[in-house]
Coordinates of C-alpha atoms in Angstrom, one line a residue:
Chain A
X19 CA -47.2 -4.7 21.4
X20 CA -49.8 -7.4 20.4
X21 CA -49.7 -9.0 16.6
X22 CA -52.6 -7.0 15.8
X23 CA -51.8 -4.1 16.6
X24 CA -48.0 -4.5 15.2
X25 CA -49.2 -6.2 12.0
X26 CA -51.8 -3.1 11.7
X27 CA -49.1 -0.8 11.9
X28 CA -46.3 -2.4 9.8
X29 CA -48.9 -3.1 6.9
X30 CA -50.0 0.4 6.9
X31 CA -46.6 1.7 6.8
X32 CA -45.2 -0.7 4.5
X33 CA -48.1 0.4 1.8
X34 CA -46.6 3.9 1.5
X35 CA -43.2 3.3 2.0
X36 CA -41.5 3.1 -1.8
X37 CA -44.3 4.4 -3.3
X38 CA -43.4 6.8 -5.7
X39 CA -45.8 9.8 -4.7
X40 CA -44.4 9.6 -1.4
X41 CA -40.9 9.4 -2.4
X42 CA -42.1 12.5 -4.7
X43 CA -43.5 14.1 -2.0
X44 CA -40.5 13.9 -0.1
X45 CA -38.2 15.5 -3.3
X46 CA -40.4 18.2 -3.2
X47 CA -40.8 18.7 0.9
X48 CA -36.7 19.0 0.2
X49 CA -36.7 21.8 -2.4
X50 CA -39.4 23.5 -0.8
X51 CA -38.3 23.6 3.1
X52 CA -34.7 24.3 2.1
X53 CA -35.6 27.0 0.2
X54 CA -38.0 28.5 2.9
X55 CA -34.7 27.5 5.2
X56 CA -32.2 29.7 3.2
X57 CA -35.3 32.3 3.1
X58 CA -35.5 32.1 6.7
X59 CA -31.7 32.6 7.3
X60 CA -31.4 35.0 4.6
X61 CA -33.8 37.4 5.7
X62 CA -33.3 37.0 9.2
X63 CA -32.0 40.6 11.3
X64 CA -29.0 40.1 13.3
X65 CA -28.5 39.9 17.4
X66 CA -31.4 38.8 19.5
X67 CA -34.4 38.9 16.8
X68 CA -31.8 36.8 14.6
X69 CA -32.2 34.1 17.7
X70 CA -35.8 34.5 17.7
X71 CA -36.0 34.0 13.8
X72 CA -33.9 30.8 14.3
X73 CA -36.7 29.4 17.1
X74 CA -39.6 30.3 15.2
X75 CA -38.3 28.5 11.8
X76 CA -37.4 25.3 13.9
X77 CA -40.6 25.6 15.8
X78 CA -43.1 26.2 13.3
X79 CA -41.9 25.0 9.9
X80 CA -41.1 21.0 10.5
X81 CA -44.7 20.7 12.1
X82 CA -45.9 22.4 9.2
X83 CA -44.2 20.0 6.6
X84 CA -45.8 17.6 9.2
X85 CA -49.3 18.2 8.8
X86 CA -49.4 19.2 4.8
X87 CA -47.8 15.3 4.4
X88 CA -50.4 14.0 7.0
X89 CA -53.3 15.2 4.8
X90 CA -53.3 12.4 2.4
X91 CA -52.6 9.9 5.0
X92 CA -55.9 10.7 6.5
X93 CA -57.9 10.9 3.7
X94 CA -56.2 7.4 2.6
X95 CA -56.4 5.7 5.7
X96 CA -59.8 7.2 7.1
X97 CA -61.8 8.7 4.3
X98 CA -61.5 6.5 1.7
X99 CA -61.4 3.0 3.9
X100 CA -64.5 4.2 4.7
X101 CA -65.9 5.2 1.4
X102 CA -64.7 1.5 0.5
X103 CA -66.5 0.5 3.0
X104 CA -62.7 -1.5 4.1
X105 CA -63.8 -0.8 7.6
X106 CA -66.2 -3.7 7.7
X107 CA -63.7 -6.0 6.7
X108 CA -61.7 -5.1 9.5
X109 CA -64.2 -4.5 12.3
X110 CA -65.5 -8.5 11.4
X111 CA -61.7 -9.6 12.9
X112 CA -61.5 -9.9 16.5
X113 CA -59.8 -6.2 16.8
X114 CA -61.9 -3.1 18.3
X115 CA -62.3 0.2 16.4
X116 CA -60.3 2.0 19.1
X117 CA -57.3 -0.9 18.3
X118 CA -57.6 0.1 14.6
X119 CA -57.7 3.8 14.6
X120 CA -54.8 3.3 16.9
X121 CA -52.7 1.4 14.7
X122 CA -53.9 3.9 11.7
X123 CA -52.7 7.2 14.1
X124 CA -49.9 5.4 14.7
X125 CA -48.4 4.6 11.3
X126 CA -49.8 8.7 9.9
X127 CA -46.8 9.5 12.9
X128 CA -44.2 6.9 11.7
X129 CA -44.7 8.0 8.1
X130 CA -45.3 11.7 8.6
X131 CA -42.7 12.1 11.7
X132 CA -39.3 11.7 9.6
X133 CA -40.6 14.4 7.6
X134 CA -40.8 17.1 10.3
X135 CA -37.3 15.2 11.4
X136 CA -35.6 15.5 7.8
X137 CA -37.3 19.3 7.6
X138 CA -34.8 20.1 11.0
X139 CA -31.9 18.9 9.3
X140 CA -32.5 20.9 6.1
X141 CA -32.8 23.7 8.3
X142 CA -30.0 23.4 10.2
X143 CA -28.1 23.0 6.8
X144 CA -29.5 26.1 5.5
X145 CA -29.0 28.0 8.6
X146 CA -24.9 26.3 8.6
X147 CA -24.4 27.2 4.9
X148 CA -26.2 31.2 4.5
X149 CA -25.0 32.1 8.5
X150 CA -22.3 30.0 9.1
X151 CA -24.0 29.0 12.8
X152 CA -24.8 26.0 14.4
X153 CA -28.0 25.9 15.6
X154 CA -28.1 22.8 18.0
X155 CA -26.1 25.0 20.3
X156 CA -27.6 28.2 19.5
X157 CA -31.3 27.1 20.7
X158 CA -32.3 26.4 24.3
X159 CA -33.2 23.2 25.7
X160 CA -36.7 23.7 25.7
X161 CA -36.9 25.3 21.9
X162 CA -35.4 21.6 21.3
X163 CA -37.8 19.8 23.1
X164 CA -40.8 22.2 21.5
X165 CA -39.5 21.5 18.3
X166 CA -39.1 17.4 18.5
X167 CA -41.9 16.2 20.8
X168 CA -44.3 18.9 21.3
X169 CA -45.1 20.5 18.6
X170 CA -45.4 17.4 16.1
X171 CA -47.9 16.3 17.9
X172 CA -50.2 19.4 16.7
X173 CA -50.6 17.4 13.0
X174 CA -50.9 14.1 15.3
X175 CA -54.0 16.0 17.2
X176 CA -55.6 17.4 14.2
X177 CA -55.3 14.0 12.4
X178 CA -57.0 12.4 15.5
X179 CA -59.8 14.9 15.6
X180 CA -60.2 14.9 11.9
X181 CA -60.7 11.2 12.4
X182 CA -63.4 11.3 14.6
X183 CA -64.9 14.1 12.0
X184 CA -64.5 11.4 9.3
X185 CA -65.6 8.2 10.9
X186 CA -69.0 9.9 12.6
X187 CA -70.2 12.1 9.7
X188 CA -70.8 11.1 6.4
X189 CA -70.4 14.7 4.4
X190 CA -68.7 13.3 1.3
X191 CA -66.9 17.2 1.0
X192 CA -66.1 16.7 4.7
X193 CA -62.1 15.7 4.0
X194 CA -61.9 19.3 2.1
X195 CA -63.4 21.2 4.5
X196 CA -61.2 19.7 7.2
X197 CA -58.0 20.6 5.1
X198 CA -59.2 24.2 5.4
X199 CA -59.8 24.2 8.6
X200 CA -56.3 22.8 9.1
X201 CA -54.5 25.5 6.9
X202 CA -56.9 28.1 8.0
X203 CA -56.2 27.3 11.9
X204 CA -52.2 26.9 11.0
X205 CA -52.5 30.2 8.9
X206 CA -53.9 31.9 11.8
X207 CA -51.5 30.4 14.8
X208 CA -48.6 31.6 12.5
X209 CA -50.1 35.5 12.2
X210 CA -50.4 35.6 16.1
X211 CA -48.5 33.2 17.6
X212 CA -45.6 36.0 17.5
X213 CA -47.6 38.2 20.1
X214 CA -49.2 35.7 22.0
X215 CA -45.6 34.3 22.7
X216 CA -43.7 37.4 23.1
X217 CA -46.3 38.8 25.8
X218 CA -45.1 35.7 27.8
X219 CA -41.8 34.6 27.1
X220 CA -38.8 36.5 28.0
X221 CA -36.0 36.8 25.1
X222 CA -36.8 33.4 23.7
X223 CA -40.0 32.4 22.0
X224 CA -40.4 28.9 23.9
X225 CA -39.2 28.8 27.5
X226 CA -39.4 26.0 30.3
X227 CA -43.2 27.7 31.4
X228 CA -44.8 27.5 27.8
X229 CA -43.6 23.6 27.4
X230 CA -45.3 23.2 30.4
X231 CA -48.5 25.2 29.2
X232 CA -48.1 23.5 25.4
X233 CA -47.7 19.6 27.2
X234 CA -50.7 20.3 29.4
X235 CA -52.5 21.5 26.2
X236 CA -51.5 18.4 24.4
X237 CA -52.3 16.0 26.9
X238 CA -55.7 17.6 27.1
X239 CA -56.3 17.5 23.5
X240 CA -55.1 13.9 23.1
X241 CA -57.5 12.8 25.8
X242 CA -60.5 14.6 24.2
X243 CA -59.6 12.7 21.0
X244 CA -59.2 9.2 22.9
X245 CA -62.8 10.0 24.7
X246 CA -64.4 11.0 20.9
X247 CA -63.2 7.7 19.3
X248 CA -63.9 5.7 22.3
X249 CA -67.6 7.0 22.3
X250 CA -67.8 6.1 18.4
X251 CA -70.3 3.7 17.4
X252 CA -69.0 1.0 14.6
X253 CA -72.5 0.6 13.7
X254 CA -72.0 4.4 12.3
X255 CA -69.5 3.2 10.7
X256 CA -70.4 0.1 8.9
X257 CA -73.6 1.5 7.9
Chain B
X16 CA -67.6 -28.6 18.8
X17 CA -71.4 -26.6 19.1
X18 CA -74.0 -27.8 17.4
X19 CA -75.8 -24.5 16.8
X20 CA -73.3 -22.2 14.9
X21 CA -75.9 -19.4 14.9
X22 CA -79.4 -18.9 16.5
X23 CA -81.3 -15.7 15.4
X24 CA -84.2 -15.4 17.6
X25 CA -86.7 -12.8 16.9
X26 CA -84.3 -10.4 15.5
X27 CA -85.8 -7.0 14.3
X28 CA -83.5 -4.1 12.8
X29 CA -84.6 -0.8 12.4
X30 CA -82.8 2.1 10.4
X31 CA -84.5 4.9 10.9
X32 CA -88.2 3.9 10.4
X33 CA -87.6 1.4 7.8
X34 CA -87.4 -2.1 9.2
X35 CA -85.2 -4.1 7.5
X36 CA -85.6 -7.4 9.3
X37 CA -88.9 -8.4 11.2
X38 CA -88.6 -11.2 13.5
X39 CA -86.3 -13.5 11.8
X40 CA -85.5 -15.9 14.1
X41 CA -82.9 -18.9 12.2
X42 CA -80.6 -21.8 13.3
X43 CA -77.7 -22.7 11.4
X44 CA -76.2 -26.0 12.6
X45 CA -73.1 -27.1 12.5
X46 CA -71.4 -29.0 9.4
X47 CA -74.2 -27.8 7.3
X48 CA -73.7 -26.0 4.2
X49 CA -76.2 -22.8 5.0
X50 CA -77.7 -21.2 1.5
X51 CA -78.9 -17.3 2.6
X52 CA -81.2 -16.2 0.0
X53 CA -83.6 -13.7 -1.1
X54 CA -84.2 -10.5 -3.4
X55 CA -81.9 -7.2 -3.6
X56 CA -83.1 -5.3 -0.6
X57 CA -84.7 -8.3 1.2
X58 CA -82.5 -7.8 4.4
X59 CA -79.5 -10.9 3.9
X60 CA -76.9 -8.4 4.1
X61 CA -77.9 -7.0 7.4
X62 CA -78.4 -9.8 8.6
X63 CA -75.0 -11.0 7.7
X64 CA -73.6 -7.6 9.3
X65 CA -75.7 -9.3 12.7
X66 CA -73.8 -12.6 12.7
X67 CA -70.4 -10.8 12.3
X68 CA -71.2 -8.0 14.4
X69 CA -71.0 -5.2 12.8
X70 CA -74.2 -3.7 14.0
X71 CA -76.7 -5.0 16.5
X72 CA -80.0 -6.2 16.4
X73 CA -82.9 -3.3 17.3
X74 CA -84.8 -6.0 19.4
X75 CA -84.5 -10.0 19.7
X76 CA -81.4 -11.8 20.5
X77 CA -77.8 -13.0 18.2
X78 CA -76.1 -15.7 19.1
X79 CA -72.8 -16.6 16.9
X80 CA -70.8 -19.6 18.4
X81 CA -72.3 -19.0 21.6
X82 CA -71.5 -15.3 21.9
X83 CA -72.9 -12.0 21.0
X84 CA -70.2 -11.2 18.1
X85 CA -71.0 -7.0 18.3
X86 CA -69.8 -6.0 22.1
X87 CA -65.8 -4.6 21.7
X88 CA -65.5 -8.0 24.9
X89 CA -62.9 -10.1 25.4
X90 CA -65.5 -13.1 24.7
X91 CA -66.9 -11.0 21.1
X92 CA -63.4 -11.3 19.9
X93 CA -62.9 -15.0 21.2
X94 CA -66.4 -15.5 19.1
X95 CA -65.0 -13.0 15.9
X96 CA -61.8 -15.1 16.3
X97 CA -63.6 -18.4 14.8
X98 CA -65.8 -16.2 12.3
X99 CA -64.4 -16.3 8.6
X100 CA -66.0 -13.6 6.3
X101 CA -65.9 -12.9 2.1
X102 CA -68.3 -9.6 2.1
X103 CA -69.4 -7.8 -0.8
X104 CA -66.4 -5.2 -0.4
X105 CA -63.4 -7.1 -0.1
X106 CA -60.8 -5.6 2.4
X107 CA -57.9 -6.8 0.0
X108 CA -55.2 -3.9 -0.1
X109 CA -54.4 -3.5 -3.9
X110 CA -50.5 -2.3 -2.9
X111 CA -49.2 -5.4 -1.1
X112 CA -49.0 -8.9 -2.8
X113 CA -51.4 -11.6 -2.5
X114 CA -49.3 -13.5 0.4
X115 CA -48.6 -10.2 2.2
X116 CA -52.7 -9.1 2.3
X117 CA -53.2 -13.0 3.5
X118 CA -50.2 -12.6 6.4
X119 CA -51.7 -9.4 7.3
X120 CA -55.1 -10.3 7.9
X121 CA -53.9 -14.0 9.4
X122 CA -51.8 -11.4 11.9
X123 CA -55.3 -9.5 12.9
X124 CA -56.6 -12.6 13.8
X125 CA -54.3 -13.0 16.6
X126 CA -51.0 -15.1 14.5
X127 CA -48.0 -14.9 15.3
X128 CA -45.7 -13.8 12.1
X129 CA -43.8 -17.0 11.8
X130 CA -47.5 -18.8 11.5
X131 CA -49.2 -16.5 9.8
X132 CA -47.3 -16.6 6.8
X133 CA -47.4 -20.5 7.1
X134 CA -50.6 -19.9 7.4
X135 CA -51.5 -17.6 4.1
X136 CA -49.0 -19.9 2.1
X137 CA -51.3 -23.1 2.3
X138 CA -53.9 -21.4 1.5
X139 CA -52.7 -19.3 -1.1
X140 CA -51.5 -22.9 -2.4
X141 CA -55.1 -24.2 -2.0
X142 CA -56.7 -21.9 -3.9
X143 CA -54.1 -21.8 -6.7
X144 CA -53.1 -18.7 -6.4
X145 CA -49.2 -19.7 -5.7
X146 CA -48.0 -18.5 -8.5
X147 CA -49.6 -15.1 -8.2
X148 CA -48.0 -15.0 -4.0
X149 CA -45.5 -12.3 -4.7
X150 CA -47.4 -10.2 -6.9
X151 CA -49.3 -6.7 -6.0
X152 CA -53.4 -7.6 -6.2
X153 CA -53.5 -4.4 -8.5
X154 CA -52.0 -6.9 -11.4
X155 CA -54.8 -10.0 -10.5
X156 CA -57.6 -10.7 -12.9
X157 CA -61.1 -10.5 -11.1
X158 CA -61.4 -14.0 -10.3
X159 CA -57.9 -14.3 -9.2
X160 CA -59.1 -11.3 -6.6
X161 CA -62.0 -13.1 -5.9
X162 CA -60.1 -16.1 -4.8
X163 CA -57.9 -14.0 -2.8
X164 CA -60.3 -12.5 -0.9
X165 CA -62.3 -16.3 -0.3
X166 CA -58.3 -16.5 0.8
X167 CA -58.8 -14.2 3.2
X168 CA -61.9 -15.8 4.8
X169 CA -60.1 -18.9 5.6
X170 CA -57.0 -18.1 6.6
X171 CA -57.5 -17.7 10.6
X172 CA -59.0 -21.6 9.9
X173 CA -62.0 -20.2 11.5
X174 CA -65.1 -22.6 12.5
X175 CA -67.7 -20.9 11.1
X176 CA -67.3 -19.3 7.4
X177 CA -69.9 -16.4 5.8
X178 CA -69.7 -15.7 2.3
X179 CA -71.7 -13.0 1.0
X180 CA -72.0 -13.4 -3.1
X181 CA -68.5 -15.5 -3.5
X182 CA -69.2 -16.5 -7.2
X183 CA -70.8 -13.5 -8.3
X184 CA -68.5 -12.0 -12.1
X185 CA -66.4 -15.5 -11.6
X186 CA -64.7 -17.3 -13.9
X187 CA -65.6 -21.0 -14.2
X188 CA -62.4 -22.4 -13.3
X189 CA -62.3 -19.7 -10.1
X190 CA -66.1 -21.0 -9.1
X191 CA -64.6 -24.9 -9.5
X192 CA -61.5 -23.9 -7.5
X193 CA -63.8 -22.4 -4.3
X194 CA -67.0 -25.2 -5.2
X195 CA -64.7 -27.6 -4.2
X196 CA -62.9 -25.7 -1.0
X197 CA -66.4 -25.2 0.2
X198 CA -67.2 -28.8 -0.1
X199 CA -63.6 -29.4 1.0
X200 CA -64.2 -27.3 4.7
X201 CA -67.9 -28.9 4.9
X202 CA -66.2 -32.1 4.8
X203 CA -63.7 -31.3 7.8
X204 CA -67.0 -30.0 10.1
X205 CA -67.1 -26.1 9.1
X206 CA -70.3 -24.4 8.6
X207 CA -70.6 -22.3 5.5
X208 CA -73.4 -19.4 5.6
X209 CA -73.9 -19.1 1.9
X210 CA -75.6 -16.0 0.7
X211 CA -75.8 -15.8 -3.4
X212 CA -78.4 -14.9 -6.0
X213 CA -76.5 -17.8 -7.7
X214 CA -79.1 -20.4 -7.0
X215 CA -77.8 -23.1 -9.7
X216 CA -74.5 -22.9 -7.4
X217 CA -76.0 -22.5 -4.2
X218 CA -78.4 -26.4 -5.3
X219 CA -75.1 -27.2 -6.2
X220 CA -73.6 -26.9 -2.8
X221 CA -76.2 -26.4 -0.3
X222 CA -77.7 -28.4 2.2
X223 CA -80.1 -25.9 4.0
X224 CA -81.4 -22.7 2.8
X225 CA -83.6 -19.9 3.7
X226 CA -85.3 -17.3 1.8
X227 CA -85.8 -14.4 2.9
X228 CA -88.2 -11.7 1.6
X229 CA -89.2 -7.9 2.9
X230 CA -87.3 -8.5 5.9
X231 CA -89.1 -11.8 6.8
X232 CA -88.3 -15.6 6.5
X233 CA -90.8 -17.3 3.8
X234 CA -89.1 -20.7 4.0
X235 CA -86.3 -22.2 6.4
X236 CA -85.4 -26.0 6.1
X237 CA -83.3 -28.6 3.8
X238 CA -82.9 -27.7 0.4
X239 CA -83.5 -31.5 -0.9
X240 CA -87.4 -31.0 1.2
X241 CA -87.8 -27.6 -0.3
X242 CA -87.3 -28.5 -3.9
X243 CA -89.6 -31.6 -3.3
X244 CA -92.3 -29.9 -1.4
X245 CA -92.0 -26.9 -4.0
X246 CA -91.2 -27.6 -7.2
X247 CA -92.1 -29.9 -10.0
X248 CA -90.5 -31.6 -12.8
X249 CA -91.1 -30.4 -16.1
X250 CA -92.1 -32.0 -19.5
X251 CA -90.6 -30.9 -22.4
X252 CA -92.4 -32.2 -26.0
X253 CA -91.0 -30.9 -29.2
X254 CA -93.1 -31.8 -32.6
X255 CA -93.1 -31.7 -35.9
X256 CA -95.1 -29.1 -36.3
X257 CA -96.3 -25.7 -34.1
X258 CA -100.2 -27.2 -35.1
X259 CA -99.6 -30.4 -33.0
X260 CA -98.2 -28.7 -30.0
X261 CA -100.9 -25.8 -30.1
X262 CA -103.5 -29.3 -30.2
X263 CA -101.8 -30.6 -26.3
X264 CA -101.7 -27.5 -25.5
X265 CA -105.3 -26.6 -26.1
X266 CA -106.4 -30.0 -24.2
X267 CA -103.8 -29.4 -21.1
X268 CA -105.1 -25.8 -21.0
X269 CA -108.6 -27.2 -20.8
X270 CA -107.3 -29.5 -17.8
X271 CA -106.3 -26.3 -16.3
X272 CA -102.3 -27.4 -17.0
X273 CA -99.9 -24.3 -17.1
X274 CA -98.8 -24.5 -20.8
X275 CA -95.8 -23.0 -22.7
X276 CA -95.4 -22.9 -26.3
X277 CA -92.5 -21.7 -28.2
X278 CA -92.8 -23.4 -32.1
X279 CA -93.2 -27.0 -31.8
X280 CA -91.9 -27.2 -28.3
X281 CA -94.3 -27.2 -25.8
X282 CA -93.8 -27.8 -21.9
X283 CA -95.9 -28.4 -18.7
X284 CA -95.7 -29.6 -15.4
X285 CA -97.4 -32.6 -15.5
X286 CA -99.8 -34.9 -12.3
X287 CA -98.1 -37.8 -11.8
X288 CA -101.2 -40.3 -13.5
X289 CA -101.3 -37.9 -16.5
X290 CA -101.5 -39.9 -19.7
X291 CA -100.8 -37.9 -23.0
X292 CA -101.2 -40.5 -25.3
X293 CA -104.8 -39.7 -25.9
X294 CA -104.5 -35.9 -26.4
X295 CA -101.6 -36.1 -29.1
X296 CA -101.7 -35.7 -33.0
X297 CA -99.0 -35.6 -35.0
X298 CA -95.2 -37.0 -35.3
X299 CA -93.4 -36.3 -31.7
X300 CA -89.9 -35.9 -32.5
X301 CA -88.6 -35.8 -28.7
X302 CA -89.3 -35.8 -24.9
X303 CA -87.6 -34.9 -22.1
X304 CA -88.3 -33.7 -18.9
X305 CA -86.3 -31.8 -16.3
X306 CA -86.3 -32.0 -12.4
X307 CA -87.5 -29.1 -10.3
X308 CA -85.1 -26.5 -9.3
X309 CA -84.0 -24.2 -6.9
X310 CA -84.5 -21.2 -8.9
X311 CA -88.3 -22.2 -9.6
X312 CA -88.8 -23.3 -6.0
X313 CA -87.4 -19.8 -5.1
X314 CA -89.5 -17.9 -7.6
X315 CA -92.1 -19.3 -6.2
X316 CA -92.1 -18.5 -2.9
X317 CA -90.7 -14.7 -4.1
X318 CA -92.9 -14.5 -6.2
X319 CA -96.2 -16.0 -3.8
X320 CA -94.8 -13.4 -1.4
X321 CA -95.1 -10.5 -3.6
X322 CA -98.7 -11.2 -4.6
X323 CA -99.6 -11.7 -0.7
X324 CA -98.0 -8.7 0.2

């Protein structure tokens, strides 16, 4: 990695790191996604829809802690370097745009990522102390890879294209509405993702064909995102 | 080492329909100590935002260090690599310390960590801000921010250096502290664009200038030539009394002499053969007369602009 690009990353990291909203933010992430852990377990039916209970908490909820804590790192890192117009400064050093929206993207993962992590543990503690299972052995392979690479990247796409929204339009409500959006789109994966996924999987939720379908998916959306920024004019920015 | 930092030639930038530069076409040399000036509105910030590539030019041509600083190109960033810059909006990170904004910016020029913060410390050192080093930016007084962030202009030890407004809200002993860096980096061979509405600092300092007004240049050359082409010393006379001044002033006013009289002080730009002895009454109790200025040489041309326009 080039000093830029690692000094980009580290400083942006290091200015949230021991800062006491996000060590509040992470007290409260812990009360709230234990408790929606022991709801989870609690509530869950036993036999196979148990199972299927256990995938959908692992799958959905961490990427959900994910992209709540991501919302301020946008607005901080995008919306409001814009709005102090912090950009210029940076764009007058010998880095490109696409270098410092990378190393922004980069350090929203590194400091929203541990949270989707430390929301797995919780959950496997809530599932160990209400059920008395284990659910590293319980879940399939591919509900394991869903739930750590794939699915985390969902926040990481919506932060990208909420980005690209921020840094090309200058709608001073335009961080609000894409918070909507983002609940609004999670709100609505969460009512049908049950029957969507059910129609196509066979006793699990996530099997080796949807991580296929979900990576393609990704990989898709990831490229659209690189295309948008790479097609952004700074001069849109700066002025 | 070039000898022309930056050449402008026939630059024109749109936004929208309004044009907010037509035709500027400037030199800056190397070594010299470049004072940018012109009105709120007059188009010195966009052309700053030229030179450091931040937008381009609608037509006409920018050359910065022998490169066009805007294109994302290996040779724009060799060109931003060598480009120093205090802009209006400072860039300073309020959460980090003094020394760690200075490594972190040293770092996007390319440093390696080890040098970088060698880097940031001598220059943290220069402009007496050691003692402050370890401390968030959220806790500095204004100037102390403002040094910082001249700090951060010069702490890639670039060639050329663009300040836009660097004294503007300082305190004294901050404006000494980065007079003297200035004068300091002109002395080692760096050229310093200097853009200010601060035009007692900017005589102080400056060896060209140019004025700018509605997007056009109205004067381009040595400061020392523009204040001797352009302005003219003034005489101050204060009397006894308010009756013996209104007396000059009524005989200079007759010469067609542009008079000012407050009390018993009256003052005039005088011809050089003008003899007052003659036209006096009454008990002068001083005289003294003051050189021409920047800030009437600019007001001036401003001004000379407005009416022509």
């Amino acid at each position: 990695m080039n000093p830029q690009m690692k000094g980009l990353i580290l400083k942006e990291v290091k200015e949230v790191y021991g800062r006491k909203d996000y060590l509040l933010t992470m007290i409260i992430n812990t009360v709230v996604y234990l408790g929606a852990g022991y709801i989870f377990a609690v509530v869950s039916p036993t036999g196979v829809l148990q199972n299927l209970f256990m995938e959908f908490s692992f799958i959905v909820i961490p990427s959900f802690a994910m992209l709540i804590v991501g919302f301020p790192f946008i607005q901080e890192k995008f919306g409001d370097e814009k709005l102090i117009r912090r950009f210029e400064a940076l764009l007058t050093t010998p880095i490109s745009l696409k270098t410092v929206w990378t190393g922004k993207m980069a350090s929203i993962f590194l400091l929203s990522y541990p949270v989707a992590i430390f929301v797995i543990v919780l959950l496997l503690f809530a599932w160990a102390v209400v059920k008395g299972m284990n659910p590293i052995f319980i879940l399939s392979v591919p509900v394991w890879v869903m739930t750590l690479f794939i699915v985390p990247l969902l926040p990481m796409i919506y932060a990208g294209l909420s980005s690209w929204f921020i840094l090309r339009f200058n709608h001073p409500q335009l961080m609000q509405v894409l918070q909507l959006v983002g609940i609004g789109i999670s709100i609505l994966i969460f009512l049908s993702s049950g029957r969507i996924i059910r129609s196509i999987a066979t006793g699990h939720i996530v099997n080796w064909p949807i991580v296929a379908y979900s990576t393609i998916g990704v990989i898709g959306s990831i490229a659209l995102i690189i295309f948008l920024i790479s097609k952004l004019n700074k001069e849109k920015i700066t002025t | 080492m070039k000898d022309t930092i930056v050449d402008l030639d026939g630059v024109h930038k749109f936004y929208g329909d309004f044009e907010a530069l037509r035709g500027i076409s400037l030199e800056v040399k190397s070594g010299q100590i470049f004072g940018y000036l012109g009105p709120n509105g007059s188009g010195k910030t966009t052309t700053i935002k030229l030179m450091l590539g931040l937008i381009k030019p609608s037509s006409g041509n920018v050359n910065v260090l022998g490169g066009d600083p805007f294109i994302d190109d290996l040779k724009a960033m060799d060109v931003r690599r060598n480009i120093g810059s205090m802009l209006e909006f400072d860039g300073i990170y309020e959460r980090l310390t003094g020394l760690q904004n200075l490594i972190f910016w040293a770092e996007l020029y390319g440093m390696k960590r080890q040098k970088a913060t060698e880097q940031a410390k001598v220059i943290i050192n220069s402009l007496k801000l050691s003692e402050w080093a370890d401390v968030q930016v959220v806790k500095y007084s204004y100037g102390m921010r403002k040094r910082l962030t001249f700090a951060r202009a010069l702490v890639s030890d670039p060639e050329f250096i663009v300040l836009d407004e660097p004294t503007v809200g300082v305190d004294p002993e901050s404006r000494y502290v980065m007079r003297n860096m200035i004068e300091n980096l002109a002395a080692q061979g760096k050229t310093i664009l200097f853009s200010s509405h601060d035009l007692e600092e900017v005589q102080k300092i400056c060896s060209h200038i140019a004025i700018l007004s509605k997007g056009e240049l109205i004067f381009n050359g040595p400061l020392k030539g523009a204040i001797n082409q352009l302005g003219r010393t003034k005489i101050f006379i204060h009397f006894e009394s308010p009756g013996d001044a209104n007396f000059l002033a009524k005989s200079l006013r007759e010469m067609d002499y542009e008079v000012k009289i407050e009390g018993p002080l009256l003052s005039f730009y005088p011809e050089h053969d003008l003899d007052i002895s003659n036209l006096t009454k009454g008990k002068i109790l001083d005289t003294w007369k003051v050189d021409a200025s920047l800030e009437e040489v600019y007001l001036k041309l401003v001004t000379d602009d407005e009416v022509d326009a």
